[in-house]
Coordinates of C-alpha atoms and ligand atoms in Angstrom, one line a residue:
X1 CA 0.0 0.0 0.0
X2 CA 2.8 2.4 0.7
X3 CA 3.7 2.4 -3.0
X4 CA 0.2 3.5 -3.9
X5 CA 0.5 6.4 -1.5
X6 CA 3.9 7.2 -2.9
X7 CA 2.6 7.5 -6.4
X8 CA -0.4 9.6 -5.3
X9 CA 2.0 12.0 -3.6
X10 CA 4.4 12.1 -6.6
X11 CA 1.4 13.1 -8.8
X12 CA -0.4 15.5 -6.5
X13 CA 2.3 17.0 -4.4
X14 CA 5.3 18.5 -6.1
X15 CA 8.7 17.8 -4.7
X16 CA 8.7 19.7 -1.5
X17 CA 12.4 20.5 -1.7
X18 CA 12.5 21.5 -5.3
X19 CA 15.1 24.2 -5.8
X20 CA 12.7 26.3 -7.6
X21 CA 12.6 29.4 -5.5
X22 CA 15.2 32.0 -4.7
X23 CA 14.7 31.2 -1.1
X24 CA 16.3 27.8 -1.4
X25 CA 19.0 27.6 1.1
X26 CA 18.6 31.1 2.3
X27 CA 19.0 29.9 5.9
X28 CA 21.7 27.3 5.2
X29 CA 23.7 26.4 8.3
X30 CA 21.7 28.9 10.5
X31 CA 20.2 27.9 13.8
X32 CA 16.4 27.4 13.7
X33 CA 14.5 28.7 16.6
X34 CA 10.9 27.5 16.2
X35 CA 8.3 29.1 18.5
X36 CA 5.0 27.3 18.9
X37 CA 2.7 30.1 20.1
X38 CA -0.1 28.7 22.3
X39 CA -3.7 29.4 21.2
X40 CA -2.8 32.4 19.0
X41 CA -5.2 33.2 16.2
X42 CA -4.7 35.7 13.4
X43 CA -7.6 37.9 14.4
X44 CA -5.5 39.2 17.3
X45 CA -3.1 40.8 14.8
X46 CA -3.9 44.5 14.3
X47 CA -6.8 44.3 16.7
X48 CA -7.4 47.0 19.3
X49 CA -9.0 47.1 22.7
X50 CA -10.2 50.6 23.7
X51 CA -7.9 52.1 21.2
X52 CA -4.8 50.1 22.3
X53 CA -3.1 47.6 19.9
X54 CA -3.2 44.1 21.3
X55 CA 0.0 42.9 19.7
X56 CA 2.3 45.8 18.8
X57 CA 5.4 43.7 18.5
X58 CA 3.9 41.1 16.2
X59 CA 2.1 43.8 14.2
X60 CA 5.4 45.4 13.3
X61 CA 7.3 42.1 12.9
X62 CA 4.9 40.7 10.3
X63 CA 5.4 43.8 8.0
X64 CA 9.1 44.1 8.4
X65 CA 11.5 43.3 5.5
X66 CA 13.4 40.6 7.3
X67 CA 10.2 38.7 7.9
X68 CA 8.1 36.5 5.5
X69 CA 4.5 36.4 6.7
X70 CA 2.0 33.9 5.3
X71 CA -1.3 35.6 6.2
X72 CA -3.5 32.7 5.0
X73 CA -1.9 30.0 7.1
X74 CA -4.3 27.5 8.8
X75 CA -3.8 25.2 11.8
X76 CA -5.0 21.7 11.0
X77 CA -5.2 20.2 14.5
X78 CA -7.8 18.0 16.0
X79 CA -8.2 16.4 19.5
X80 CA -4.5 16.3 20.1
X81 CA -4.3 20.1 20.2
X82 CA -0.7 21.3 20.7
X83 CA 0.6 17.8 20.2
X84 CA -1.2 17.5 16.9
X85 CA 0.4 20.7 15.7
X86 CA 3.8 19.4 16.7
X87 CA 3.1 16.1 14.9
X88 CA 1.9 17.8 11.7
X89 CA 4.8 20.2 11.6
X90 CA 7.5 17.6 12.1
X91 CA 6.1 14.9 9.9
X92 CA 3.9 16.6 7.3
X93 CA 1.2 14.0 8.0
X94 CA -2.3 14.7 9.2
X95 CA -3.4 14.2 12.8
X96 CA -5.9 11.4 13.6
X97 CA -9.6 12.0 13.6
X98 CA -9.8 10.5 17.1
X99 CA -7.3 10.7 19.9
X100 CA -3.7 12.1 19.7
X101 CA -1.0 10.4 17.6
X102 CA 1.4 11.3 20.3
X103 CA -0.4 8.8 22.5
X104 CA -1.7 6.3 20.1
X105 CA 1.3 5.8 17.8
X106 CA 4.3 7.2 19.6
X107 CA 6.4 4.2 18.7
X108 CA 5.9 4.2 15.0
X109 CA 8.6 4.6 12.5
X110 CA 8.7 8.3 11.3
X111 CA 11.0 10.4 9.2
X112 CA 10.6 13.5 11.4
X113 CA 12.2 16.9 11.1
X114 CA 14.5 16.5 14.1
X115 CA 15.8 13.2 12.8
X116 CA 16.5 14.7 9.4
X117 CA 18.2 17.7 10.9
X118 CA 20.3 15.6 13.3
X119 CA 21.7 13.7 10.3
X120 CA 22.6 17.1 8.8
X121 CA 24.6 17.9 11.9
X122 CA 22.1 20.0 13.9
X123 CA 21.7 19.6 17.6
X124 CA 18.0 19.4 18.3
X125 CA 16.1 20.3 21.4
X126 CA 12.7 21.2 22.8
X127 CA 11.9 23.8 25.5
X128 CA 8.5 23.6 27.3
X129 CA 8.0 24.4 31.0
X130 CA 5.4 21.7 31.6
X131 CA 5.5 18.2 32.9
X132 CA 7.5 16.1 30.4
X133 CA 5.0 13.4 30.1
X134 CA 2.1 15.7 29.1
X135 CA 0.9 14.6 25.7
X136 CA 3.4 11.7 26.1
X137 CA 6.0 14.1 24.8
X138 CA 8.9 12.4 26.5
X139 CA 8.2 9.1 24.6
X140 CA 7.5 10.7 21.2
X141 CA 10.5 13.1 21.4
X142 CA 12.8 10.3 22.1
X143 CA 11.4 8.3 19.1
X144 CA 11.7 11.2 16.6
X145 CA 15.2 11.9 17.7
X146 CA 15.4 15.0 19.8
X147 CA 18.7 15.3 21.6
X148 CA 17.4 17.2 24.6
X149 CA 14.0 18.1 26.2
X150 CA 14.0 20.9 28.7
X151 CA 10.8 20.4 30.7
X152 CA 9.4 21.9 33.9
X153 CA 12.3 20.6 36.0
X154 CA 14.9 22.6 34.1
X155 CA 13.3 25.8 35.3
X156 CA 13.1 27.7 38.5
X157 CA 9.3 28.0 39.1
X158 CA 8.2 30.3 42.0
X159 CA 4.8 31.8 43.0
X160 CA 6.1 35.1 41.7
X161 CA 7.0 33.9 38.2
X162 CA 4.0 31.7 37.5
X163 CA 0.3 31.9 36.9
X164 CA -2.2 30.0 34.7
X165 CA -0.6 26.7 33.6
X166 CA 2.7 27.3 35.4
X167 CA 5.9 29.2 34.7
X168 CA 5.0 32.4 32.8
X169 CA 6.4 32.8 29.3
X170 CA 8.6 35.8 30.1
X171 CA 10.5 33.8 32.8
X172 CA 10.4 30.7 30.5
X173 CA 12.3 32.5 27.7
X174 CA 14.7 34.2 30.0
X175 CA 15.7 31.0 31.8
X176 CA 16.0 29.2 28.5
X177 CA 18.7 31.3 27.1
X178 CA 21.5 29.7 29.1
X179 CA 20.5 26.3 27.8
X180 CA 20.3 27.6 24.2
X181 CA 23.8 29.0 24.5
X182 CA 25.0 25.5 25.5
X183 CA 23.7 24.0 22.2
X184 CA 26.2 23.1 19.5
X185 CA 25.6 25.2 16.4
X186 CA 23.8 24.9 14.1
X187 CA 20.8 23.9 16.3
X188 CA 17.1 23.4 15.8
X189 CA 15.2 24.3 19.0
X190 CA 11.5 24.3 19.5
X191 CA 10.0 26.5 22.1
X192 CA 6.4 25.8 23.2
X193 CA 4.7 28.7 25.1
X194 CA 2.1 28.1 27.8
X195 CA 0.8 31.4 29.3
X196 CA -1.7 32.2 26.6
X197 CA -3.8 29.1 27.2
X198 CA -7.4 28.6 28.1
X199 CA -8.9 30.1 30.4
X200 CA -6.6 33.0 29.6
X201 CA -6.7 34.4 33.1
X202 CA -3.9 36.5 34.5
X203 CA -3.1 38.8 37.4
X204 CA -4.4 42.3 36.6
X205 CA -1.0 43.8 37.7
X206 CA 0.8 41.9 35.0
X207 CA -1.8 42.9 32.3
X208 CA -1.0 45.8 30.0
X209 CA -4.2 46.0 28.1
X210 CA -7.9 46.2 29.1
X211 CA -10.2 43.2 29.0
X212 CA -12.8 43.1 26.2
X213 CA -16.4 43.5 27.2
X214 CA -18.7 40.8 26.0
X215 CA -20.8 37.9 27.3
X216 CA -17.8 35.6 27.0
X217 CA -15.3 35.7 29.9
X218 CA -12.9 33.7 27.8
X219 CA -12.9 36.1 24.9
X220 CA -12.7 39.1 27.3
X221 CA -9.5 37.6 28.9
X222 CA -8.0 36.4 25.7
X223 CA -6.6 39.8 24.7
X224 CA -4.7 40.3 27.9
X225 CA -2.8 37.1 27.7
X226 CA -2.2 37.7 23.9
X227 CA -0.6 41.0 24.8
X228 CA 1.5 39.2 27.4
X229 CA 2.6 36.8 24.7
X230 CA 3.5 39.7 22.4
X231 CA 5.6 41.2 25.2
X232 CA 7.3 38.0 26.0
X233 CA 8.3 37.4 22.3
X234 CA 9.6 41.0 22.1
X235 CA 11.8 40.3 25.1
X236 CA 12.9 36.9 23.7
X237 CA 14.1 38.6 20.5
X238 CA 16.1 41.0 22.6
X239 CA 17.5 38.2 24.8
X240 CA 18.6 36.4 21.7
X241 CA 20.4 39.5 20.5
X242 CA 22.1 40.0 23.9
X243 CA 23.2 36.4 23.9
X244 CA 24.8 36.8 20.5
X245 CA 22.5 34.1 19.0
X246 CA 20.2 36.3 16.9
X247 CA 22.3 37.0 13.8
X248 CA 23.1 33.3 13.1
X249 CA 19.5 32.1 13.5
X250 CA 16.2 32.2 11.8
X251 CA 13.1 32.5 14.1
X252 CA 9.9 30.8 13.0
X253 CA 6.7 31.8 14.8
X254 CA 3.6 29.7 14.5
X255 CA 0.2 29.6 16.3
X256 CA -0.6 26.0 17.3
X257 CA -4.4 26.1 17.1
X258 CA -7.4 28.3 17.9
X259 CA -7.9 29.6 21.4
X260 CA -11.5 30.7 21.1
X261 CA -13.8 27.8 20.4
X262 CA -17.2 28.0 18.6
X263 CA -19.0 28.1 22.0
X264 CA -18.0 31.8 22.0
X265 CA -19.3 32.5 18.5
X266 CA -21.8 35.1 19.8
X267 CA -19.1 37.2 21.5
X268 CA -16.7 36.6 18.6
X269 CA -19.3 37.9 16.2
X270 CA -19.7 41.0 18.4
X271 CA -16.0 41.6 18.3
X272 CA -15.7 41.1 14.5
X273 CA -18.9 42.9 13.8
X274 CA -20.3 40.0 11.7
X275 CA -22.1 36.7 12.3
X276 CA -19.9 33.6 12.5
X277 CA -21.2 31.2 9.9
X278 CA -19.3 28.2 8.6
X279 CA -17.2 30.4 6.3
X280 CA -16.2 32.7 9.1
X281 CA -15.5 29.8 11.4
X282 CA -12.9 28.5 8.9
X283 CA -11.4 32.0 8.5
X284 CA -10.9 32.0 12.3
X285 CA -8.7 28.9 12.0
X286 CA -5.9 31.1 10.6
X287 CA -2.9 31.3 12.9
X288 CA 0.3 33.2 12.5
X289 CA 3.2 31.8 10.4
X290 CA 6.2 34.1 10.2
X291 CA 9.7 33.3 9.2
X292 CA 12.1 36.0 10.5
X293 CA 15.5 36.0 8.9
X294 CA 17.9 38.6 10.4
X295 CA 19.6 40.5 7.6
X296 CA 17.1 39.4 4.9
X297 CA 15.6 42.3 3.0
X298 CA 13.0 40.7 0.6
X299 CA 10.4 39.7 3.1
X300 CA 6.8 40.6 2.8
X301 CA 3.3 39.4 3.0
X302 CA 2.3 36.2 1.2
X303 CA -1.2 35.4 0.1
X304 CA -0.9 31.6 -0.6
X305 CA -3.3 29.2 1.1
X306 CA -1.0 27.2 3.3
X307 CA -1.0 25.3 6.6
X308 CA 0.9 23.4 9.2
X309 CA 1.2 20.4 6.8
X310 CA 3.5 22.6 4.7
X311 CA 6.0 23.6 7.4
X312 CA 8.4 20.7 7.2
X313 CA 9.0 20.9 3.4
X314 CA 9.2 24.7 3.7
X315 CA 11.8 24.6 6.5
X316 CA 13.9 22.1 4.6
X317 CA 13.7 24.3 1.5
X318 CA 14.9 27.3 3.5
X319 CA 17.7 25.3 5.0
X320 CA 18.8 24.0 1.6
X321 CA 18.4 20.4 2.6
X322 CA 17.4 18.2 -0.3
X323 CA 15.1 15.4 0.7
X324 CA 13.4 14.5 -2.4
X325 CA 12.4 10.9 -1.4
X326 CA 10.4 12.2 1.6
X327 CA 6.7 11.4 1.8
X328 CA 4.9 14.5 2.7
X329 CA 1.3 15.6 2.3
X330 CA 2.4 19.2 2.4
X331 CA 4.4 21.3 0.0
X332 CA 7.1 23.8 0.1
X333 CA 5.2 27.1 0.5
X334 CA 7.5 28.8 -2.0
X335 CA 7.0 26.2 -4.8
X336 CA 5.0 27.5 -7.7
X337 CA 3.2 24.3 -8.6
X338 CA 2.0 23.6 -5.1
X339 CA -1.1 21.7 -4.4
X340 CA -3.8 24.3 -4.0
X341 CA -5.8 23.3 -1.0
X342 CA -5.5 22.8 2.8
X343 CA -7.5 20.0 4.3
X344 CA -8.8 20.2 7.8
X345 CA -9.2 17.0 9.9
X346 CA -13.0 17.2 9.8
X347 CA -13.0 17.2 6.0
X348 CA -13.4 20.9 5.6
X349 CA -10.9 22.5 3.2
X350 CA -9.7 25.8 1.9
X351 CA -8.5 26.2 -1.7
X352 CA -7.6 29.3 -3.7
X353 CA -11.2 29.5 -4.9
X354 CA -13.3 27.8 -2.3
X355 CA -14.0 27.2 1.3
X356 CA -15.8 24.0 2.1
X357 CA -17.2 23.1 5.5
X358 CA -20.3 21.3 7.0
X359 CA -21.3 20.2 3.5
X360 CA -21.5 23.8 2.2
X361 CA -19.3 25.2 -0.6
X362 CA -18.4 28.9 -0.3
X363 CA -16.7 31.3 -2.7
X364 CA -13.5 32.1 -0.9
X365 CA -13.2 35.7 -2.1
X366 CA -16.7 36.8 -1.3
X367 CA -17.7 34.4 1.5
X368 CA -21.0 33.8 -0.4
X369 CA -22.5 30.3 -0.4
X370 CA -22.3 28.8 -3.8
X371 CA -25.7 28.0 -5.3
X372 CA -26.8 24.4 -5.0
X373 CA -26.6 23.7 -8.7
X374 CA -23.0 24.9 -8.9
X375 CA -21.9 23.5 -5.6
X376 CA -20.3 20.4 -7.2
X377 CA -17.4 22.8 -7.9
X378 CA -16.1 21.8 -4.5
X379 CA -16.4 18.0 -5.2
X380 CA -13.1 17.3 -6.9
X381 CA -11.1 18.9 -4.1
X382 CA -13.3 17.4 -1.5
X383 CA -12.5 13.9 -2.9
X384 CA -8.7 14.6 -2.8
X385 CA -8.9 16.0 0.7
X386 CA -10.7 12.8 1.9
X387 CA -8.3 10.7 0.0
X388 CA -5.3 12.3 1.7
X389 CA -6.7 12.1 5.2
X390 CA -7.4 8.4 4.5
X391 CA -3.9 7.7 3.2
X392 CA -2.3 9.6 6.1
X393 CA -4.4 7.5 8.6
X394 CA -3.3 4.3 6.8
X395 CA 0.3 5.3 7.2
X396 CA -0.1 6.0 10.9
X397 CA -2.4 3.1 11.8
X398 CA -0.4 0.6 9.7
X399 CA 3.0 2.0 10.7
X400 CA 3.7 1.9 7.0
X401 CA 6.9 3.9 7.1
X402 CA 8.5 0.7 8.3
X403 CA 8.2 -0.4 4.7
X404 CA 9.6 2.7 3.0
X405 CA 13.2 3.6 2.3
X406 CA 13.6 7.3 2.7
X407 CA 17.1 7.3 1.3
X408 CA 16.7 5.7 -2.0
Ligands
GP9_501 C1 0.6 21.5 27.5 C2 0.5 22.6 26.4 C3 -0.9 22.9 26.1 O1 1.9 21.1 27.7 O2 1.2 22.3 25.3 O3 -1.5 21.9 25.5 P1 -2.9 22.1 24.7 O4 -4.0 22.0 25.8 O5 -3.0 23.4 24.1 O6 -2.9 20.9 23.8
MN502 MN1 -2.0 24.4 22.6

């Protein structure tokens, strides 16, 4: 069966590492600092509460010439939440429809990003100030070849420097620098933030923006912790500079998944000034994806429809690592002939032209529902999306990579 999947991917998904963009190898031999930003949705960017910008640092960063920002980037997670986002990013496979791969299939054979980078001479590590066994990370990380995992026990956690889920992100980044400095370069280090997590409550004396005012306590608080995240990232960039690590690194920022669920659609609609129908719900699944390359001058805003599934081939492309026999459902975001849709785990999808969810086909540019007699326009893509999800499930449930040679 793996050969059937291989030929599907050969046909439908161009070589993710094709050297067909001028960004190929732009980050060759640089360190990669990947920040998974907890529960951060795109609607926060450029938003204001009582006339104050929620995320001034990220607002500037996304428009700066040393940053490439994909504004139509979607999370594709399911029940495994953060762990799903990690799984998608590192394997370019889809998460499962039920449960979390990190628990159900942590012992499978994978061809994950940290393993590939290790072979290329990178030291690989993860930083996350939570219990190491949360999401079964300790087991999965070992399997996919991370050299080090700095968990809660690597940090000094006090009542003063913690709230919410534990150590606050500002202290987390600050205390991580010494470990980062001990890495052999080039390194690939993943940071997973924690403060901006449901229920998004924080001490008022640490909050630098007002709460929102709506019927949803969750949404009201969400802006305060988002501002906190913005401040902690700004400090982290400065700490990297002070430590002499900034110039030789690229910094990738990615939102892991939504923070505001559909239970808050009424308040969300009030904030956005429109009703949240299926189309708007899918728009809300956009999360940040920014590649910051110090010294680079040709950054800018990209419009392509992309998602977490595309991160692995994209990073390898930027690092100039050829990996043409890899099996990935995503594509290099800079490739011209990329597959033109992003599938969500529930069968929804977004293509250049359409948004499909809950059995309804929408025109992506207008948000209008496509009339019933023309709605079959969505069908060919829907079939492909379902096919991909099925193939990906088969790989995971059947542990099919055991039968594939990644270095042909
Ligand atoms: C837990 C953190 C949050 O360690 O990553 O997990 P989530 O609830 O977002 O999946
Ligand atoms: Mn999360």
